[in-house]
């Protein structure tokens, strides 16, 4: 495939990208100033301008982060890239793919990768936007701060901030990128009034939170969330600023007593903490729990497409989960509610433990995101379930599931090669059925971004979601079908219980 040089200009200066196969790609574009030195743990600042033509041929570096084990299904699916991984605290860059950078009016998809707020970056090959761009969509991926550099709340950070805010630097990066898109996407043929914000896993949760954030209002006209939510979370309510600051100091461990001025001078690898920090009530971006915002109907009333995978729990059900579930449904405080939905007989308990993990961490919160949004905003909403296991190579160096079960099924992130029609980024034994499902799924996502309605093409008629027990979902599998939301009685039962369980 021949490659041609292509040029455009954004507010900061001129960019030189590459065009191949009918798509122009511009990679490694700074959307904010490097968050280093005195800018560590501050809201993102505007990028500096440059003179002359800036090459935009390679993604920017990933944020400093650990990596999943190389024998994990998560690594093989998301991180086993052909490019060597380059990491730096100077990481606030984005990538743009356009089918017509000289045109105008094209819909725009801004996609946020997952990674539990600890891993991931906008240059991952599984998130390459060329296939989606060939469907008439301008695609943007971006890298945001993760781990302690992206989420640390701390008393000294709050004390120096005009709002008394700390934490949420990663989501603030996303807000800065959306503002950059608003100002610059026309230079790539995109329409700033036709932006859809999408994400997978932790990225989907950020989408959910930004629907609740007043500062993000008007920066996107639709939302798409895959396999996570920021409301009705399994871990309970969002941390207050005081709670988040206390957790931040605890997470720092021996560094907890180090003054902020010195913390800002430490090498970033010193801040790879063994802690799961995430989105909190920071006092700037988010001042009210996102669940409360949605329940009051104060979120952005935009069209929404959300869903989850059939076997999300396969990756996250720990050893001993079956015994813990047996206790919950036989003698725990919620046994009467849980027992009908999670049988614990010898032949059933392993599957029940995985289902419980999936439905408390993934499917349940996503379903309630859709239901609450419909109930309080009335905005059109669609729910899907991805139900196709990718064909893993038999010789793949792969650790067994943590619960000791056999196989991963349709695991967390299994849909990603299909939603972006990027099967060829992994040398797996794809079949024509896989390729057809990837075509259909990516077409569906592109229609939603373009028309604010995913219906059409090869899909059966897919009605909008409603709040009744008969609400229907699209099942994306070898056989496409529309049916009632699976295990909705279990989801209804979980919704009656306090969090955390």
Coordinates of C-alpha atoms in Angstrom, one line a residue:
X1 CA 0.0 0.0 0.0
X2 CA 1.6 3.3 -1.1
X3 CA 1.8 6.2 1.3
X4 CA 1.6 9.8 0.5
X5 CA 2.3 12.9 2.6
X6 CA -0.6 15.0 3.7
X7 CA -0.5 18.4 5.4
X8 CA -3.0 20.3 7.6
X9 CA -2.9 23.1 10.1
X10 CA -4.2 23.3 13.6
X11 CA -4.2 26.2 16.1
X12 CA -0.6 25.3 17.3
X13 CA 0.9 24.9 13.8
X14 CA 1.2 22.8 10.7
X15 CA 1.2 19.0 10.7
X16 CA 2.6 16.5 8.2
X17 CA 0.7 13.2 8.2
X18 CA 0.6 10.2 6.0
X19 CA -2.2 9.0 3.7
X20 CA -2.7 5.4 2.7
X21 CA -5.6 3.2 1.6
X22 CA -8.0 6.3 1.4
X23 CA -7.3 7.4 5.0
X24 CA -5.0 10.2 6.2
X25 CA -3.4 9.6 9.6
X26 CA -1.9 12.2 11.9
X27 CA -0.3 10.8 15.0
X28 CA 1.4 12.2 18.0
X29 CA -0.3 15.6 18.0
X30 CA 0.1 17.5 21.3
X31 CA -3.2 18.6 22.8
X32 CA -1.8 19.9 26.0
X33 CA 1.5 20.9 27.5
X34 CA 3.8 18.2 28.9
X35 CA 2.5 17.6 32.5
X36 CA 6.0 17.4 33.9
X37 CA 7.9 19.3 36.7
X38 CA 5.7 22.0 38.2
X39 CA 2.8 20.9 35.9
X40 CA 2.7 17.4 37.5
X41 CA -0.7 16.9 39.2
X42 CA -2.2 20.1 37.7
X43 CA -5.0 20.4 35.2
X44 CA -3.6 20.3 31.6
X45 CA -2.3 23.5 30.2
X46 CA -2.6 24.5 26.5
X47 CA 0.1 23.1 24.1
X48 CA 2.9 25.4 22.9
X49 CA 2.8 26.5 19.3
X50 CA 5.6 25.5 16.9
X51 CA 7.1 26.9 13.7
X52 CA 7.3 25.0 10.4
X53 CA 5.8 21.6 9.7
X54 CA 5.7 19.2 12.6
X55 CA 5.9 15.5 11.6
X56 CA 2.8 13.6 12.8
X57 CA 3.8 10.1 11.8
X58 CA 4.2 8.2 15.1
X59 CA 2.0 8.0 18.2
X60 CA 3.2 9.9 21.2
X61 CA 4.6 8.0 24.2
X62 CA 2.5 6.0 26.6
X63 CA 2.2 7.3 30.1
X64 CA 4.5 5.7 32.6
X65 CA 2.8 2.5 33.7
X66 CA 3.3 -1.1 34.6
X67 CA 2.3 -3.8 32.1
X68 CA 0.0 -6.8 32.5
X69 CA 1.8 -10.1 32.7
X70 CA 2.8 -11.3 29.2
X71 CA 1.0 -14.6 29.7
X72 CA -2.3 -12.8 30.5
X73 CA -5.2 -12.7 28.1
X74 CA -5.4 -8.9 28.7
X75 CA -1.8 -8.5 27.4
X76 CA -2.3 -10.7 24.4
X77 CA -5.5 -8.9 23.4
X78 CA -4.6 -5.3 24.1
X79 CA -0.8 -4.8 24.4
X80 CA 1.0 -7.3 22.2
X81 CA 1.8 -4.7 19.6
X82 CA 4.4 -4.8 16.8
X83 CA 5.8 -1.4 17.9
X84 CA 8.1 -1.2 20.9
X85 CA 6.4 0.5 23.9
X86 CA 7.8 3.9 24.6
X87 CA 6.8 5.5 27.9
X88 CA 7.1 9.1 29.2
X89 CA 5.4 11.4 31.7
X90 CA 5.3 13.7 28.6
X91 CA 2.3 11.8 27.2
X92 CA -0.6 14.2 26.3
X93 CA -0.8 13.4 22.6
X94 CA -3.6 12.3 20.3
X95 CA -4.0 10.7 16.9
X96 CA -6.5 11.5 14.1
X97 CA -7.6 9.4 11.2
X98 CA -9.7 11.0 8.4
X99 CA -11.1 9.8 5.1
X100 CA -11.2 13.3 3.8
X101 CA -9.0 15.9 5.7
X102 CA -9.7 18.5 2.9
X103 CA -13.5 18.2 3.2
X104 CA -15.9 19.0 6.0
X105 CA -18.9 18.0 8.0
X106 CA -17.8 14.5 8.9
X107 CA -18.9 12.9 12.1
X108 CA -16.2 12.4 14.8
X109 CA -15.5 9.5 17.1
X110 CA -13.3 10.2 20.1
X111 CA -12.4 6.9 21.7
X112 CA -10.9 6.4 25.2
X113 CA -9.0 3.2 25.9
X114 CA -9.5 1.1 29.0
X115 CA -6.9 -0.2 31.4
X116 CA -8.3 0.2 34.9
X117 CA -6.9 3.8 35.1
X118 CA -3.5 2.1 35.4
X119 CA -2.7 0.9 31.9
X120 CA -3.2 1.8 28.3
X121 CA -2.6 4.6 25.8
X122 CA -4.0 6.1 22.6
X123 CA -1.4 4.5 20.4
X124 CA -2.4 0.8 21.0
X125 CA -2.7 -1.0 17.7
X126 CA -6.1 -2.4 18.7
X127 CA -7.5 1.1 18.7
X128 CA -6.2 2.1 15.2
X129 CA -8.8 4.2 13.6
X130 CA -8.2 3.5 9.9
X131 CA -11.0 0.9 9.5
X132 CA -13.5 3.1 11.1
X133 CA -12.4 6.1 9.1
X134 CA -13.1 4.2 5.9
X135 CA -16.7 4.2 7.0
X136 CA -16.8 8.0 6.8
X137 CA -15.9 8.9 10.4
X138 CA -13.0 11.0 11.7
X139 CA -11.5 9.0 14.5
X140 CA -9.5 10.4 17.5
X141 CA -7.7 8.4 20.1
X142 CA -5.8 10.0 22.9
X143 CA -3.4 9.3 25.7
X144 CA -4.2 10.5 29.2
X145 CA -2.4 10.3 32.5
X146 CA -3.0 7.1 34.5
X147 CA -2.0 5.7 37.9
X148 CA -0.9 8.0 40.6
X149 CA 0.1 10.7 38.0
X150 CA -3.4 10.7 36.7
X151 CA -5.5 10.2 39.8
X152 CA -3.7 11.0 43.0
X153 CA -5.6 13.2 45.4
X154 CA -3.6 14.8 48.2
X155 CA -4.1 17.4 50.9
X156 CA -1.2 19.6 49.6
X157 CA -2.6 19.4 46.1
X158 CA -6.0 20.6 47.3
X159 CA -4.4 23.4 49.4
X160 CA -2.6 24.9 46.4
X161 CA -5.7 24.7 44.1
X162 CA -8.1 27.6 43.8
X163 CA -11.1 25.2 44.1
X164 CA -9.6 23.0 46.8
X165 CA -9.5 20.2 44.2
X166 CA -7.2 17.3 43.7
X167 CA -7.3 14.1 41.7
X168 CA -9.0 13.3 38.3
X169 CA -6.1 14.6 36.2
X170 CA -6.7 11.9 33.7
X171 CA -10.4 12.8 33.1
X172 CA -9.3 16.5 33.0
X173 CA -6.9 15.5 30.2
X174 CA -9.9 14.0 28.3
X175 CA -11.8 17.3 28.8
X176 CA -8.8 19.2 27.3
X177 CA -8.7 16.8 24.4
X178 CA -12.4 17.4 23.7
X179 CA -11.8 21.1 23.8
X180 CA -8.9 20.6 21.3
X181 CA -11.2 18.6 19.1
X182 CA -13.8 21.4 19.3
X183 CA -11.3 23.9 18.1
X184 CA -9.3 21.9 15.6
X185 CA -11.2 18.9 14.2
X186 CA -12.4 20.9 11.1
X187 CA -8.8 20.8 10.0
X188 CA -9.3 17.1 9.4
X189 CA -12.7 17.3 7.8
X190 CA -14.6 16.8 11.0
X191 CA -17.6 18.6 12.3
X192 CA -17.1 19.9 15.9
X193 CA -20.9 19.6 16.4
X194 CA -21.0 15.9 15.5
X195 CA -18.7 14.4 18.1
X196 CA -19.4 11.1 19.8
X197 CA -17.4 10.3 23.0
X198 CA -16.8 6.6 23.4
X199 CA -14.8 4.3 25.6
X200 CA -14.1 0.8 26.8
X201 CA -13.8 -0.3 30.4
X202 CA -12.3 2.5 32.4
X203 CA -12.7 4.7 29.4
X204 CA -16.4 4.0 29.3
X205 CA -16.6 5.0 33.0
X206 CA -15.0 8.3 32.1
X207 CA -17.5 8.8 29.3
X208 CA -20.3 8.2 32.0
X209 CA -18.7 10.7 34.4
X210 CA -18.2 13.4 31.6
X211 CA -21.9 13.1 30.8
X212 CA -22.4 14.3 34.4
X213 CA -19.7 17.0 34.3
X214 CA -21.0 20.5 33.6
X215 CA -17.6 21.5 32.0
X216 CA -18.1 18.9 29.3
X217 CA -21.5 20.0 28.3
X218 CA -21.8 20.7 24.5
X219 CA -18.4 19.0 23.7
X220 CA -20.1 15.8 22.5
X221 CA -23.5 15.0 21.1
X222 CA -23.7 11.2 21.8
X223 CA -22.0 8.7 24.1
X224 CA -20.9 5.1 23.7
X225 CA -19.8 2.9 26.5
X226 CA -18.3 -0.6 26.4
X227 CA -18.2 -2.9 29.5
X228 CA -18.1 -0.4 32.4
X229 CA -19.9 2.5 34.0
X230 CA -19.3 5.2 36.5
X231 CA -22.7 4.9 38.3
X232 CA -24.1 2.3 40.6
X233 CA -20.6 0.9 40.9
X234 CA -19.8 -2.3 42.6
X235 CA -17.4 -0.6 45.0
X236 CA -20.1 1.9 46.1
X237 CA -20.3 5.7 46.1
X238 CA -17.5 7.8 44.7
X239 CA -14.9 8.9 47.2
X240 CA -15.3 12.4 48.6
X241 CA -12.4 14.8 48.4
X242 CA -11.5 14.1 52.0
X243 CA -11.7 10.4 51.5
X244 CA -9.7 10.6 48.3
X245 CA -6.9 12.6 49.9
X246 CA -6.6 10.1 52.7
X247 CA -6.5 7.2 50.2
X248 CA -3.9 9.1 48.2
X249 CA -1.6 9.5 51.2
X250 CA -2.1 5.8 52.1
X251 CA -1.3 4.8 48.5
X252 CA 2.0 6.7 48.6
X253 CA 3.2 4.5 51.4
X254 CA 6.6 5.6 52.6
X255 CA 6.3 8.7 50.3
X256 CA 3.2 9.8 52.1
X257 CA 5.2 12.1 54.4
X258 CA 7.3 13.6 51.5
X259 CA 6.4 17.3 50.8
X260 CA 4.7 18.0 47.5
X261 CA 7.5 20.0 46.2
X262 CA 9.8 17.0 46.5
X263 CA 7.2 14.6 45.1
X264 CA 7.1 16.7 41.9
X265 CA 10.8 16.2 41.5
X266 CA 10.8 12.4 41.9
X267 CA 11.2 10.3 38.7
X268 CA 7.8 9.1 37.5
X269 CA 8.8 5.4 38.0
X270 CA 8.9 6.2 41.7
X271 CA 5.2 6.7 41.6
X272 CA 4.2 3.4 40.1
X273 CA 2.1 2.6 43.2
X274 CA 0.5 -0.7 44.1
X275 CA -2.9 1.0 44.4
X276 CA -6.0 1.3 42.3
X277 CA -6.8 5.0 42.2
X278 CA -9.7 6.3 40.2
X279 CA -12.3 9.0 39.5
X280 CA -13.3 10.8 42.7
X281 CA -15.3 13.9 43.7
X282 CA -12.4 16.3 42.9
X283 CA -14.2 19.6 43.5
X284 CA -13.4 20.8 40.0
X285 CA -14.7 18.5 37.3
X286 CA -17.0 16.5 39.5
X287 CA -18.7 17.9 42.6
X288 CA -21.7 15.6 42.9
X289 CA -21.6 11.8 42.7
X290 CA -22.3 10.8 39.1
X291 CA -25.0 8.4 40.2
X292 CA -26.9 11.2 41.9
X293 CA -26.5 13.4 38.8
X294 CA -28.1 10.8 36.7
X295 CA -30.8 10.0 39.1
X296 CA -31.8 13.7 39.2
X297 CA -31.7 13.9 35.4
X298 CA -29.0 16.5 35.3
X299 CA -26.7 14.6 32.9
X300 CA -26.2 15.5 29.3
X301 CA -29.4 14.2 27.6
X302 CA -27.5 12.7 24.6
X303 CA -28.2 9.5 22.7
X304 CA -26.4 6.6 24.3
X305 CA -25.3 3.1 23.2
X306 CA -23.9 0.8 25.9
X307 CA -23.3 -2.9 26.5
X308 CA -21.1 -5.6 27.9
X309 CA -19.7 -9.0 27.0
X310 CA -21.1 -12.4 28.0
X311 CA -18.2 -13.6 30.2
X312 CA -16.7 -10.4 31.7
X313 CA -16.2 -12.3 35.0
X314 CA -13.8 -14.8 33.6
X315 CA -10.8 -12.4 34.0
X316 CA -11.8 -11.2 37.5
X317 CA -13.2 -14.0 39.5
X318 CA -10.6 -14.9 42.0
X319 CA -9.7 -18.2 43.5
X320 CA -12.1 -18.8 46.4
X321 CA -14.9 -16.9 44.8
X322 CA -17.1 -19.9 44.8
X323 CA -16.8 -20.4 48.5
X324 CA -17.5 -16.7 49.1
X325 CA -20.6 -16.8 47.0
X326 CA -21.9 -19.9 48.7
X327 CA -21.7 -18.0 52.0
X328 CA -23.5 -15.0 50.5
X329 CA -26.4 -17.0 49.2
X330 CA -26.8 -19.3 52.2
X331 CA -26.2 -17.2 55.2
X332 CA -25.3 -13.6 54.2
X333 CA -27.5 -10.6 54.8
X334 CA -28.7 -10.6 51.2
X335 CA -29.1 -14.4 50.8
X336 CA -32.9 -14.3 50.2
X337 CA -32.4 -11.9 47.2
X338 CA -29.3 -13.5 45.7
X339 CA -30.1 -17.2 46.1
X340 CA -32.7 -17.5 43.2
X341 CA -30.2 -16.1 40.7
X342 CA -26.9 -17.6 41.8
X343 CA -27.3 -21.4 42.5
X344 CA -24.5 -22.9 44.4
X345 CA -24.9 -26.6 43.7
X346 CA -21.7 -28.5 42.8
X347 CA -22.5 -28.4 39.1
X348 CA -23.5 -24.7 39.1
X349 CA -21.4 -22.8 41.6
X350 CA -18.4 -22.1 39.3
X351 CA -20.6 -20.5 36.7
X352 CA -22.6 -18.6 39.3
X353 CA -19.4 -17.1 40.8
X354 CA -18.3 -15.8 37.4
X355 CA -21.8 -14.5 36.7
X356 CA -21.8 -12.7 40.1
X357 CA -18.5 -11.0 39.3
X358 CA -19.7 -10.0 35.8
X359 CA -23.0 -8.7 37.0
X360 CA -21.8 -6.7 40.0
X361 CA -18.7 -5.2 38.2
X362 CA -19.8 -4.9 34.6
X363 CA -23.2 -5.9 33.3
X364 CA -25.2 -4.6 36.3
X365 CA -23.7 -1.1 36.3
X366 CA -23.9 -0.7 32.5
X367 CA -27.5 -1.9 32.5
X368 CA -28.3 0.7 35.2
X369 CA -26.5 3.4 33.3
X370 CA -28.9 2.8 30.4
X371 CA -32.0 2.4 32.5
X372 CA -31.3 5.5 34.6
X373 CA -30.5 7.6 31.5
X374 CA -33.7 6.6 29.8
X375 CA -35.7 7.1 33.0
X376 CA -34.5 10.6 33.8
X377 CA -33.5 12.1 30.5
X378 CA -35.7 10.3 27.9
X379 CA -32.8 10.3 25.5
X380 CA -32.7 7.4 22.9
X381 CA -30.6 4.6 24.3
X382 CA -29.6 1.2 22.9
X383 CA -28.2 -1.8 24.8
X384 CA -26.1 -4.6 23.3
X385 CA -24.4 -7.8 24.5
X386 CA -21.3 -9.1 22.8
X387 CA -21.5 -12.9 22.6
X388 CA -18.7 -14.2 20.4
X389 CA -15.5 -15.6 21.8
X390 CA -12.4 -14.7 19.6
X391 CA -10.4 -17.7 18.3
X392 CA -7.3 -17.8 20.5
X393 CA -4.3 -19.6 19.0
X394 CA -3.9 -23.0 20.6
X395 CA -0.2 -22.3 21.2
X396 CA -0.7 -18.9 22.9
X397 CA 1.3 -18.6 26.1
X398 CA -1.7 -18.0 28.3
X399 CA -2.2 -18.4 32.0
X400 CA -5.3 -20.1 33.2
X401 CA -8.2 -18.0 34.5
X402 CA -7.7 -16.9 38.1
X403 CA -10.6 -19.0 39.4
X404 CA -9.1 -22.2 37.9
X405 CA -11.9 -22.6 35.4
X406 CA -11.5 -23.7 31.9
X407 CA -11.4 -21.1 29.2
X408 CA -12.1 -17.4 29.1
X409 CA -15.2 -17.3 26.9
X410 CA -16.3 -13.8 25.8
X411 CA -13.9 -12.1 28.2
X412 CA -13.5 -8.5 29.1
X413 CA -12.2 -6.5 26.0
X414 CA -12.9 -9.5 23.7
X415 CA -15.1 -7.2 21.6
X416 CA -12.3 -4.7 20.8
X417 CA -10.9 -6.3 17.7
X418 CA -14.5 -6.4 16.3
X419 CA -15.8 -2.9 17.2
X420 CA -12.9 -1.3 15.4
X421 CA -12.7 -3.9 12.7
X422 CA -9.1 -4.5 13.6
X423 CA -8.8 -8.2 13.6
X424 CA -5.5 -8.1 11.7
X425 CA -3.7 -6.4 14.6
X426 CA -3.5 -9.9 16.1
X427 CA -2.3 -13.0 14.3
X428 CA -5.1 -15.2 15.5
X429 CA -6.9 -17.8 13.4
X430 CA -9.7 -15.6 12.4
X431 CA -12.5 -17.1 10.4
X432 CA -14.8 -15.6 7.8
X433 CA -17.5 -15.5 10.6
X434 CA -15.1 -13.4 12.7
X435 CA -14.5 -11.0 9.8
X436 CA -18.2 -10.7 9.1
X437 CA -19.0 -10.0 12.7
X438 CA -16.2 -7.3 12.8
X439 CA -17.7 -5.7 9.6
X440 CA -21.2 -5.7 11.1
X441 CA -20.1 -4.4 14.5
X442 CA -17.9 -1.6 13.2
X443 CA -20.7 -0.6 10.7
X444 CA -23.1 -0.5 13.6
X445 CA -20.8 1.8 15.7
X446 CA -20.2 4.0 12.6
X447 CA -24.0 4.4 12.0
X448 CA -24.5 5.4 15.6
X449 CA -21.7 8.0 15.3
X450 CA -23.1 9.3 12.0
X451 CA -26.9 9.1 12.4
X452 CA -27.4 8.8 16.2
X453 CA -29.1 5.5 15.6
X454 CA -27.3 2.2 15.2
X455 CA -30.1 0.5 13.2
X456 CA -29.6 -0.6 9.6
X457 CA -27.3 -2.7 7.5
X458 CA -27.4 -6.4 8.4
X459 CA -29.0 -5.8 11.8
X460 CA -32.4 -7.0 12.8
X461 CA -34.7 -4.2 14.0
X462 CA -33.2 -3.0 17.3
X463 CA -35.6 -1.1 19.4
X464 CA -34.5 1.6 21.8
X465 CA -34.0 0.5 25.4
X466 CA -36.8 1.2 28.0
X467 CA -37.2 0.7 31.7
X468 CA -39.5 -2.3 31.5
X469 CA -38.4 -5.9 32.3
X470 CA -39.1 -6.7 28.6
X471 CA -36.5 -4.2 27.4
X472 CA -34.5 -5.7 24.5
X473 CA -30.9 -5.8 23.6
X474 CA -28.9 -6.6 20.4
X475 CA -26.8 -9.8 20.7
X476 CA -23.7 -9.5 18.6
X477 CA -22.6 -13.0 17.9
X478 CA -22.3 -15.5 15.1
X479 CA -26.1 -15.1 14.9
X480 CA -27.3 -11.6 15.2
X481 CA -30.5 -11.3 17.2
X482 CA -32.6 -9.0 19.4
X483 CA -33.9 -10.5 22.7
X484 CA -34.7 -9.4 26.2
X485 CA -31.7 -8.3 28.2
X486 CA -30.1 -11.5 29.5
X487 CA -30.5 -12.3 33.2
X488 CA -32.5 -9.2 33.7
X489 CA -34.1 -10.7 36.9
X490 CA -30.6 -11.0 38.4
X491 CA -29.8 -7.5 37.5
X492 CA -33.1 -6.3 38.9
X493 CA -32.3 -8.2 42.2
X494 CA -28.8 -6.7 42.4
X495 CA -30.3 -3.2 41.9
X496 CA -32.3 -3.5 45.1
X497 CA -29.2 -4.1 47.2
X498 CA -26.8 -1.5 48.8
X499 CA -23.3 -1.1 47.5
X500 CA -20.8 -2.3 48.1
X501 CA -22.3 -5.8 48.6

